[in-house]
Coordinates of C-alpha atoms in Angstrom, one line a residue:
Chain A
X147 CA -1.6 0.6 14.5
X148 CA -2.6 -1.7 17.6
X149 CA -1.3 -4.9 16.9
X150 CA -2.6 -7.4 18.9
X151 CA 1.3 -8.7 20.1
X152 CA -0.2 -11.3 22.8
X153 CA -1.3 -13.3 20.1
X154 CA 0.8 -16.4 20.0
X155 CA 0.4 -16.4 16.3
X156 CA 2.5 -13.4 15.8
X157 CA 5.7 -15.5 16.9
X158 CA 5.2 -18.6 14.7
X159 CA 6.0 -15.3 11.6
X160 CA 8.9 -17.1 9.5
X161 CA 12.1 -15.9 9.2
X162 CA 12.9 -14.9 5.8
X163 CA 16.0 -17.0 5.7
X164 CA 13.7 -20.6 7.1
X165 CA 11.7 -21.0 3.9
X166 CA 14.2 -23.5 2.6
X167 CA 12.7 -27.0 3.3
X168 CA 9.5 -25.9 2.4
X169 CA 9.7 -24.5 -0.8
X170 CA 11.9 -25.1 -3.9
X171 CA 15.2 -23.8 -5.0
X172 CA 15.6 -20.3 -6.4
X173 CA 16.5 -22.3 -9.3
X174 CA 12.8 -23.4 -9.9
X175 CA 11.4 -19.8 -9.0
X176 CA 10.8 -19.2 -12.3
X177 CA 9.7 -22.4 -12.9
X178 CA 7.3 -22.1 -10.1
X179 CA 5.6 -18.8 -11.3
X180 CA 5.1 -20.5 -14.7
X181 CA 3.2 -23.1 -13.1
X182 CA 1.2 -20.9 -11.1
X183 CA 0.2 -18.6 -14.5
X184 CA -0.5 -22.1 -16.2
X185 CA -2.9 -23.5 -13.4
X186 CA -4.7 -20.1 -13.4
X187 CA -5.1 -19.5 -17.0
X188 CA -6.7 -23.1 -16.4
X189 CA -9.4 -21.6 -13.9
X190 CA -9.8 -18.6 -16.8
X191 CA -10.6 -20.9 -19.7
X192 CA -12.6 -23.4 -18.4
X193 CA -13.3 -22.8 -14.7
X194 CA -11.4 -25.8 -13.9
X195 CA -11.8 -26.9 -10.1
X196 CA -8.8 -28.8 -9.6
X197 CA -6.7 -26.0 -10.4
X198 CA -8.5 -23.5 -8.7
X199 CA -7.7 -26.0 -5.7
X200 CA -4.4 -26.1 -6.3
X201 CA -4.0 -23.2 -6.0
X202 CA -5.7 -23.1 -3.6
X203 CA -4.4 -26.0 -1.5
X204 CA -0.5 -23.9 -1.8
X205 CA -1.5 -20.2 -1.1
X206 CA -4.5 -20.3 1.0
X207 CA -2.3 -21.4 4.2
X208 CA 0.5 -19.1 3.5
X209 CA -2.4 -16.3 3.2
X210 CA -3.5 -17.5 6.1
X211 CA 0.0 -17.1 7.9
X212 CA 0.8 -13.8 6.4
X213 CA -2.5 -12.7 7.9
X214 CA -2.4 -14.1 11.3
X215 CA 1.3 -12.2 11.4
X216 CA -0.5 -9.0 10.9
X217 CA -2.4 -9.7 13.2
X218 CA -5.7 -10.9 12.6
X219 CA -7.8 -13.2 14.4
X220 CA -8.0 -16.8 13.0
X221 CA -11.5 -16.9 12.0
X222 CA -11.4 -13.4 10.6
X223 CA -7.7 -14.3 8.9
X224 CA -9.6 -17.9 7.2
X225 CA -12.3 -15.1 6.3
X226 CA -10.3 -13.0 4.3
X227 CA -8.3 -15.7 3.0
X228 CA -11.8 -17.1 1.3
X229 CA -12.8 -13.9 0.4
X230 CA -9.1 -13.6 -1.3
X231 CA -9.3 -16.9 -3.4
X232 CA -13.0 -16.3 -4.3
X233 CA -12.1 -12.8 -5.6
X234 CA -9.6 -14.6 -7.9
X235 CA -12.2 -17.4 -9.2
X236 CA -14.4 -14.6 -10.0
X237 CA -12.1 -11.9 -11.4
X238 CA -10.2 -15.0 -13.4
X239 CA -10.6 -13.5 -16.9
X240 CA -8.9 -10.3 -15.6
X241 CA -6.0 -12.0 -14.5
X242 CA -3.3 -11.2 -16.5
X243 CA 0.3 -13.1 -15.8
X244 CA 2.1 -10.4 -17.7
X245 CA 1.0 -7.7 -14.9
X246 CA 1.2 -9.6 -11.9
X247 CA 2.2 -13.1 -10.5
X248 CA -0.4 -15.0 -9.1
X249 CA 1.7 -14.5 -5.2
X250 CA 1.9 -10.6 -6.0
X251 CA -2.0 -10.5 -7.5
X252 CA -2.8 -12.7 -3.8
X253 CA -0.6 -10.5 -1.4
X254 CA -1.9 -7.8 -2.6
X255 CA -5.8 -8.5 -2.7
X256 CA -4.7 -10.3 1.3
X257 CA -3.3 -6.9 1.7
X258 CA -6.1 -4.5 0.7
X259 CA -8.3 -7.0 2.9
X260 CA -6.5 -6.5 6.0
X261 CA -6.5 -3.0 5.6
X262 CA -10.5 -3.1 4.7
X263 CA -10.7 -5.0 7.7
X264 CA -8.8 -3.1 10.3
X265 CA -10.7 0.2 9.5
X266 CA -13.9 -1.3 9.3
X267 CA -14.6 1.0 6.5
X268 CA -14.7 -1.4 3.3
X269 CA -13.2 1.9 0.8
X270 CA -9.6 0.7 0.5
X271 CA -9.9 -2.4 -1.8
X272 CA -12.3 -1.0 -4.7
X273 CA -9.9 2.3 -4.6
X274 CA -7.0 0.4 -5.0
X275 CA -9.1 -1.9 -7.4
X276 CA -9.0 2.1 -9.2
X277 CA -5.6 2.7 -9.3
X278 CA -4.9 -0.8 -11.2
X279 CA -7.1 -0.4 -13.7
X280 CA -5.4 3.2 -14.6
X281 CA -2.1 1.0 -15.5
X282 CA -4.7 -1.9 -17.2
X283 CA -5.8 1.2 -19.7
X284 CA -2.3 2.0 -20.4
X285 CA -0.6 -0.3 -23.1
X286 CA 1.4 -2.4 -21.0
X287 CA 4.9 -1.3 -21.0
X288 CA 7.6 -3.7 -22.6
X289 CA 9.6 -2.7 -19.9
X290 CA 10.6 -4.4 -16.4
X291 CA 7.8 -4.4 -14.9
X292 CA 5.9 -7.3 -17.3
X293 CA 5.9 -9.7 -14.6
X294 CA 5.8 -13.0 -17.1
X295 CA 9.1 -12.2 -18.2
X296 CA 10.7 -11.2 -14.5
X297 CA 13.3 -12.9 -13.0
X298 CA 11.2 -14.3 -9.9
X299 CA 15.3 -16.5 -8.8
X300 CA 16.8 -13.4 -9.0
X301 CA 14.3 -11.2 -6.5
X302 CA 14.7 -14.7 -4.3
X303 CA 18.2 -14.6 -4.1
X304 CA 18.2 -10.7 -3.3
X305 CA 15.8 -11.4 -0.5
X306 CA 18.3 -14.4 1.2
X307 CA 21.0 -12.5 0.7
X308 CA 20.0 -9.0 2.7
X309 CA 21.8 -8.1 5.5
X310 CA 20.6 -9.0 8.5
X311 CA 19.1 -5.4 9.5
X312 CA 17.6 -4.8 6.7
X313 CA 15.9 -8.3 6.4
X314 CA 14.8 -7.7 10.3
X315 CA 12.9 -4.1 9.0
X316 CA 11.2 -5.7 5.7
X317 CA 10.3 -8.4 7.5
X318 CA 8.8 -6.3 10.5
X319 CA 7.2 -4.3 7.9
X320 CA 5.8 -7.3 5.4
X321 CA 5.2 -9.7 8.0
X322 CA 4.0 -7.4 11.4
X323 CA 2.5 -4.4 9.5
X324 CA 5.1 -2.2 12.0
X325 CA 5.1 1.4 10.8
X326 CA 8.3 3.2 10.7
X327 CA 7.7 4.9 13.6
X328 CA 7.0 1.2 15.6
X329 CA 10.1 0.0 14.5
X330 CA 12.1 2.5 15.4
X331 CA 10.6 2.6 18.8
X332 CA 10.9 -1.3 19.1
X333 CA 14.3 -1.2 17.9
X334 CA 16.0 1.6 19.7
X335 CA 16.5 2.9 16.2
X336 CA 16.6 6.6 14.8
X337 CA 13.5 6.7 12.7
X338 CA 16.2 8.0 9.5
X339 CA 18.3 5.5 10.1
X340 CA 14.9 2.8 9.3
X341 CA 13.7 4.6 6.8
X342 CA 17.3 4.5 4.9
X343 CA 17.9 1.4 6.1
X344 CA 14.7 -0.5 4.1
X345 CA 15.5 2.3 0.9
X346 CA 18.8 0.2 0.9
X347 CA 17.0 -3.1 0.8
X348 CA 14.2 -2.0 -1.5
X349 CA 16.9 -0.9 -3.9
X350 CA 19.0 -4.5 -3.5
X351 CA 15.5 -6.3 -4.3
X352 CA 14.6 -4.0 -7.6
X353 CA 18.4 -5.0 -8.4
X354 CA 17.2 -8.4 -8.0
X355 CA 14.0 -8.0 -9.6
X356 CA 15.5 -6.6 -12.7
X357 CA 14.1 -3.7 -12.3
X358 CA 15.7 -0.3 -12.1
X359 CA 17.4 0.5 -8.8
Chain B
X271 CA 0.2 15.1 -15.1
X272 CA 3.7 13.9 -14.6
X273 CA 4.5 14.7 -11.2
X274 CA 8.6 15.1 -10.3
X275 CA 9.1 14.4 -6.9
X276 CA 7.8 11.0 -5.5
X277 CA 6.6 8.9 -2.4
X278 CA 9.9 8.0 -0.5
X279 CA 11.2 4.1 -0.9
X280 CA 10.5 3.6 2.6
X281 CA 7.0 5.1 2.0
X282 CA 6.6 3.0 -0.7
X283 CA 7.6 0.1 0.9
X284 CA 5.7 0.7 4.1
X285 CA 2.6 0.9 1.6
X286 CA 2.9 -2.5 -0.2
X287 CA 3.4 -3.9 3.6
X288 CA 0.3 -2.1 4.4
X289 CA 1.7 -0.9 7.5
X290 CA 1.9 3.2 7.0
X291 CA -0.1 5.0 9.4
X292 CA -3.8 5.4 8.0
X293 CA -3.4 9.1 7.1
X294 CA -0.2 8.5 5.3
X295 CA -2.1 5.4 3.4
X296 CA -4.4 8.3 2.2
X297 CA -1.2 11.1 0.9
X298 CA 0.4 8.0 -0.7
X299 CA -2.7 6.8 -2.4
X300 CA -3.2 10.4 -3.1
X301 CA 0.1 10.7 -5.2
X302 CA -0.4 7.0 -6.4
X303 CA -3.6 7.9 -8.2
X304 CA -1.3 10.5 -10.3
X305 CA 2.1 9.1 -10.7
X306 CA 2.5 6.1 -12.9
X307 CA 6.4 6.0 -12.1
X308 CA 5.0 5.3 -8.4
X309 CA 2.3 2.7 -9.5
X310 CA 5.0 1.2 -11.0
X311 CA 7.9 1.3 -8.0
X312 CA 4.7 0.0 -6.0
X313 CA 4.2 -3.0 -8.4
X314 CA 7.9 -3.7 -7.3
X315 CA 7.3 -3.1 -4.0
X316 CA 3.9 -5.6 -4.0
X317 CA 6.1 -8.2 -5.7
X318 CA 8.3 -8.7 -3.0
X319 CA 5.6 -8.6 -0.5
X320 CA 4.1 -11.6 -3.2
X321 CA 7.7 -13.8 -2.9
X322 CA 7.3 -13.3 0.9
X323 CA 4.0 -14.3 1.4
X324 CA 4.9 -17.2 -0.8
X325 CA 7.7 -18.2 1.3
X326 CA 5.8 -18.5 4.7
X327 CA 5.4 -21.4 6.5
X328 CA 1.9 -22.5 5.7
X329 CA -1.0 -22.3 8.9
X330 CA -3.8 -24.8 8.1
X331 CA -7.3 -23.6 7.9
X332 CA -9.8 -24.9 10.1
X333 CA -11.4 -28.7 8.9
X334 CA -14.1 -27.4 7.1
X335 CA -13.0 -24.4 5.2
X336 CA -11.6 -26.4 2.1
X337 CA -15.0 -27.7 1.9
X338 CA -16.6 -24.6 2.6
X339 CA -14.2 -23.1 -0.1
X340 CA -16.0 -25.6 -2.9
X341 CA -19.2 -25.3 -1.8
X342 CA -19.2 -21.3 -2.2
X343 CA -17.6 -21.5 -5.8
X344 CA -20.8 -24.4 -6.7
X345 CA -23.3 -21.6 -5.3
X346 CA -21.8 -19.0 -7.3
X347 CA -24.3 -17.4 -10.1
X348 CA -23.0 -17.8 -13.6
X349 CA -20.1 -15.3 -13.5
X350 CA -20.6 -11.8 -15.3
X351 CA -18.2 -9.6 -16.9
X352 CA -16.3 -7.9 -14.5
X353 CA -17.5 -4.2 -13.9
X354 CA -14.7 -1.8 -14.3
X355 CA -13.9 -0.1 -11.2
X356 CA -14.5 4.0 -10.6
X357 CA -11.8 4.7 -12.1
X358 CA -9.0 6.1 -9.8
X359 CA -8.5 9.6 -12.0
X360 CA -10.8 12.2 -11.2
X361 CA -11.9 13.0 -14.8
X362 CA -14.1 16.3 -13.6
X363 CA -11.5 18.9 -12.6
X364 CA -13.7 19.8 -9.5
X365 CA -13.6 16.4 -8.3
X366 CA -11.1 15.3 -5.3
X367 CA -8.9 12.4 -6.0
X368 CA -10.2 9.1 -5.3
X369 CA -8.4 7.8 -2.1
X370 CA -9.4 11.5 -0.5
X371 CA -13.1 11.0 -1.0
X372 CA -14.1 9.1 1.7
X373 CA -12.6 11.5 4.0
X374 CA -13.2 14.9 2.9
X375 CA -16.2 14.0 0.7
X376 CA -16.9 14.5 -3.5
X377 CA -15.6 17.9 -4.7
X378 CA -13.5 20.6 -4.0
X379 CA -16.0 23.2 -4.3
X380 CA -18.2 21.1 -1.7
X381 CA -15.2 21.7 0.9
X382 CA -15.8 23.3 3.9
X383 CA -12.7 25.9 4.8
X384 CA -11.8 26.9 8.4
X385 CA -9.8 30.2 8.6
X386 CA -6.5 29.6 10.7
X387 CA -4.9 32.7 9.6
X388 CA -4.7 35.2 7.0
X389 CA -5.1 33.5 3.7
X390 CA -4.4 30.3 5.7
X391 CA -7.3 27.4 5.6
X392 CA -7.9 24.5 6.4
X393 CA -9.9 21.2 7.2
X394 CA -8.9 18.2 9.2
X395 CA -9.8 14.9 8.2
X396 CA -11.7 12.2 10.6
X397 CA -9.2 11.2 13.6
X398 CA -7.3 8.2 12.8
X399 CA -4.8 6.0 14.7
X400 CA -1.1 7.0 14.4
X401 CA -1.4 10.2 12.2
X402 CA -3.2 13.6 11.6
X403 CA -4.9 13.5 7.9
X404 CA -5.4 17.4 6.6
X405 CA -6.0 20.0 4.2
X406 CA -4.5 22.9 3.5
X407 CA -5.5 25.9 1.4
X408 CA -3.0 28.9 1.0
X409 CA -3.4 31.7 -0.7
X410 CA -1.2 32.5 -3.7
X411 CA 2.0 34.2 -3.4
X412 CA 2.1 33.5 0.8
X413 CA 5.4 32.3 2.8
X414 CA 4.7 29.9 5.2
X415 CA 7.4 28.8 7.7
X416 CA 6.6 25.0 8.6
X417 CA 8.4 22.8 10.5
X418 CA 8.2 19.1 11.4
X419 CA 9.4 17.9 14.7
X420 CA 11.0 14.9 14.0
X421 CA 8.5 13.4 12.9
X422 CA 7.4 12.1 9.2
X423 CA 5.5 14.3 7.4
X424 CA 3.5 13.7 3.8
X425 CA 2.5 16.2 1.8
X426 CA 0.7 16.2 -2.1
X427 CA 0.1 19.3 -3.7
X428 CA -3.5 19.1 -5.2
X429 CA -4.0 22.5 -6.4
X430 CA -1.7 25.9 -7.1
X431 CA 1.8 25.0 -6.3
X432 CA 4.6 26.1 -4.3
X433 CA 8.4 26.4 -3.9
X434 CA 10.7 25.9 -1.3
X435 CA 14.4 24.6 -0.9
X436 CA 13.9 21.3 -2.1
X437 CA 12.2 22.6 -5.0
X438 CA 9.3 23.4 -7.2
X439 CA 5.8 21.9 -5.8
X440 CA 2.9 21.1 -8.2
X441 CA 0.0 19.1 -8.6
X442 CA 0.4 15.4 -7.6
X443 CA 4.2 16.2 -6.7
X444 CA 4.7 14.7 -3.1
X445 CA 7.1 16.2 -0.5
X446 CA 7.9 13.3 1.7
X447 CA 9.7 14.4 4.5
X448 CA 11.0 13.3 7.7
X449 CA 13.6 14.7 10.3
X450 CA 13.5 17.7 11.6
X451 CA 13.3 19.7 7.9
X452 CA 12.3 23.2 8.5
X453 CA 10.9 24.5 5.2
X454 CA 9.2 27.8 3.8
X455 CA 7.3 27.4 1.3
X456 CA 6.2 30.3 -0.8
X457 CA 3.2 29.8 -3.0
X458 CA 3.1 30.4 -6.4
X459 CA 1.1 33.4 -7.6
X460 CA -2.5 32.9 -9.5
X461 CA -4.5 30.6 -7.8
X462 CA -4.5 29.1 -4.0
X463 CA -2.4 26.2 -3.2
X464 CA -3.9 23.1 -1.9
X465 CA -2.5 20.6 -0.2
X466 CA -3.3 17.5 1.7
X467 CA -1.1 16.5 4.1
X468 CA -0.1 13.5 6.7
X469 CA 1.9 13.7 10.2
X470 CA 3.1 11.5 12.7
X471 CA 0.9 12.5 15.9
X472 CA 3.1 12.2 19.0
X473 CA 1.5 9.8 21.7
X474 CA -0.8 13.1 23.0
X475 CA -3.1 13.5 20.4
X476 CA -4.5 16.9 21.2
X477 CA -1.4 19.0 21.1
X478 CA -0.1 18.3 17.5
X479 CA -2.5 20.9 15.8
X480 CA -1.8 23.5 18.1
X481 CA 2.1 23.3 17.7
X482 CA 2.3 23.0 13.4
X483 CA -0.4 25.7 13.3
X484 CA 1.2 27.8 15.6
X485 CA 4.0 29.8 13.0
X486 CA 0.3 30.4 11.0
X487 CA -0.6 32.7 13.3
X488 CA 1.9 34.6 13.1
X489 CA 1.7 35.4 9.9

């Protein structure tokens, strides 16, 4: 994918180990989350505003910076990031905390917008819009998955704590949209060696998410 | 349709990120569409893209868009009740999966087949940045000696199915491959297999086709 590299945005991307003055300890991950679900079911029940805007007030700029990292223009980022928070005011009722966090239910409707955007071809969201509601037919699994009962410290601490090879692929894949390919080209890398390299890491975070590794 | 071989980690990952070569998007979402075990490693895979966006440092909006933010919500009509979404699972077994249909169109029997070889078919999907998108349509009980060039390969089994030495192929199993793997796969007998497939193109475009199709000839 052409990445526009010249973009001065691209280099403001944060490293995944500078996050500490800005947000809270892994301690209050949880905590966080909890918040976020309670805010939301908020803007479900009674289309309360001031939530909505505090929520939007805390994701809209990090949106905004995940965007510009992949990327995208400013305008077209502060676009996308509207289009993102006025999906979730709409879709509200849908939400469901037990599925999805409010940061994963964001990233990935940020996600599917980029990747709407870049093709010009506006297919990708409503099929991926598809694939959830196969899972939202299927009575949700007790299992690791449910979201409301994850352990959001423990995927924080997993994500600190990757070496620092593996933290430099996730992050050129998260943050830089890189393919495999890209990064091993960038990198001077054997393209196995990133591909096992990031299977490593996505294994350490499932550990950290609870989930199955 | 419980499928038992699945999307690579690093596909996976690469997915959530949203930074797999178009193509591959497609085979992934492909396989996606009939593996819950993947839906669900993807879930995973989405909540750590969730925790990182969450952890960037913010980048303000312009002034106005706050503003602009409220006054869209205050224009909005009453809200309705949400429309469920075409769902993702093709219900009519002549239609194609989902994430295929805007690039080979509706149905399988509206495909249009080019002969490469004896028994060998095939239709290539609308050029795309960073990988070759196609399908493939072998007739039953066929060897076909493949090879990728060390370069990633995709491949879900639609249709028919097929064995080779990493095992049994069937509908919505995924052979995600990269390396140089050199594999044979042998088609089961009864009906054609179908496949649709994603490579890595090399930086010329043009010459990709002509190299992976070449062993067809020869058949």
């Amino acid at each position: 994918m052409v990445k526009m590299s010249s973009d001065p945005a691209t280099t403001k991307v944060t490293p995944l180990r500078a996050q500490r003055s800005l947000s809270t300890p892994a301690s209050q991950a949880n905590a966080d989350a909890q918040y976020w679900a309670e805010q939301m079911a908020a803007v479900a029940l009674r289309r309360d505003m001031d939530c909505f805007m505090r929520i939007y007030d805390h994701f809209a700029p990090r949106l905004q910076r995940y965007l510009l990292g992949m990327g995208v223009s400013a305008a077209r980022a502060e676009e996308l990031v509207q289009e993102a928070l006025l999906r979730l005011w709409r879709r509200a009722e849908s939400f469901d905390p037990a599925r999805a966090g409010l940061a994963t239910w964001l990233f990935r409707v940020a996600r599917n917008l980029y990747i709407d955007s870049l093709r010009g071809e506006p297919h990708w969201l409503p099929m991926q819009e598809g694939l959830d509601w196969l899972d939202e037919q299927a009575p949700a699994d007790a299992g690791s998955s449910a979201e409301a009962f994850a352990d959001h410290a423990g995927l924080k601490r997993a994500i600190d704590s990757l070496p620092p090879v593996q933290a430099r692929l996730i992050r050129m894949s998260y943050f830089e949209a890189k393919s495999h390919s890209e990064i091993a080209h960038e990198l001077g890398m054997p393209l196995g060696s990133v591909k096992s390299s990031l299977r490593r890491a996505f294994a350490k975070l499932q550990a950290g998410l609870g989930g199955v590794p | 349709m419980r499928p038992n071989h699945h999307l690579d980690a690093a596909t996976l990952l690469g997915y959530s990120a949203g930074a797999l070569p178009a193509a591959f998007m497609a085979v992934a979402a492909t396989h996606l569409s009939l593996c819950q075990v993947c839906r669900e490693r993807l879930r995973q895979a989405d909540r750590i893209g969730g925790a990182l966006m969450q952890q960037q440092e913010p980048a303000p909006l312009s002034a106005g868009a706050r503003e602009a933010m409220r006054a869209r919500l205050a224009q909005l009509p009453p809200a309705q009740p949400p429309v469920p979404p075409a769902a993702a699972a093709a219900s009519d077994h002549d239609r194609l999966p989902l994430p295929l249909r805007p690039y080979f169109g509706e149905t399988f029997s509206g495909l249009r087949w080019r002969t490469i070889g004896p028994g060998v078919h095939h239709i290539r999907g609308p050029r795309m940045e960073g990988g070759d998108l196609m399908l493939l349509r072998i007739a039953p009980g066929r060897s076909v000696p493949l090879h990728s060039h060390g370069a990633n390969e995709l491949t879900v089994v639609l249709r028919g199915a097929y064995d080779d030495l990493l095992g049994h192929f069937a509908p919505g199993d995924a052979a995600d491959l990269d390396g140089d793997t050199e594999h044979q796969p042998v088609t089961s007998p009864g009906v054609p297999c179908i496949c649709v497939a994603a490579t890595d193109a090399p930086l010329r475009f043009s010459g990709w086709l002509a190299r992976t199709l070449q062993p067809l000839f020869k058949l």
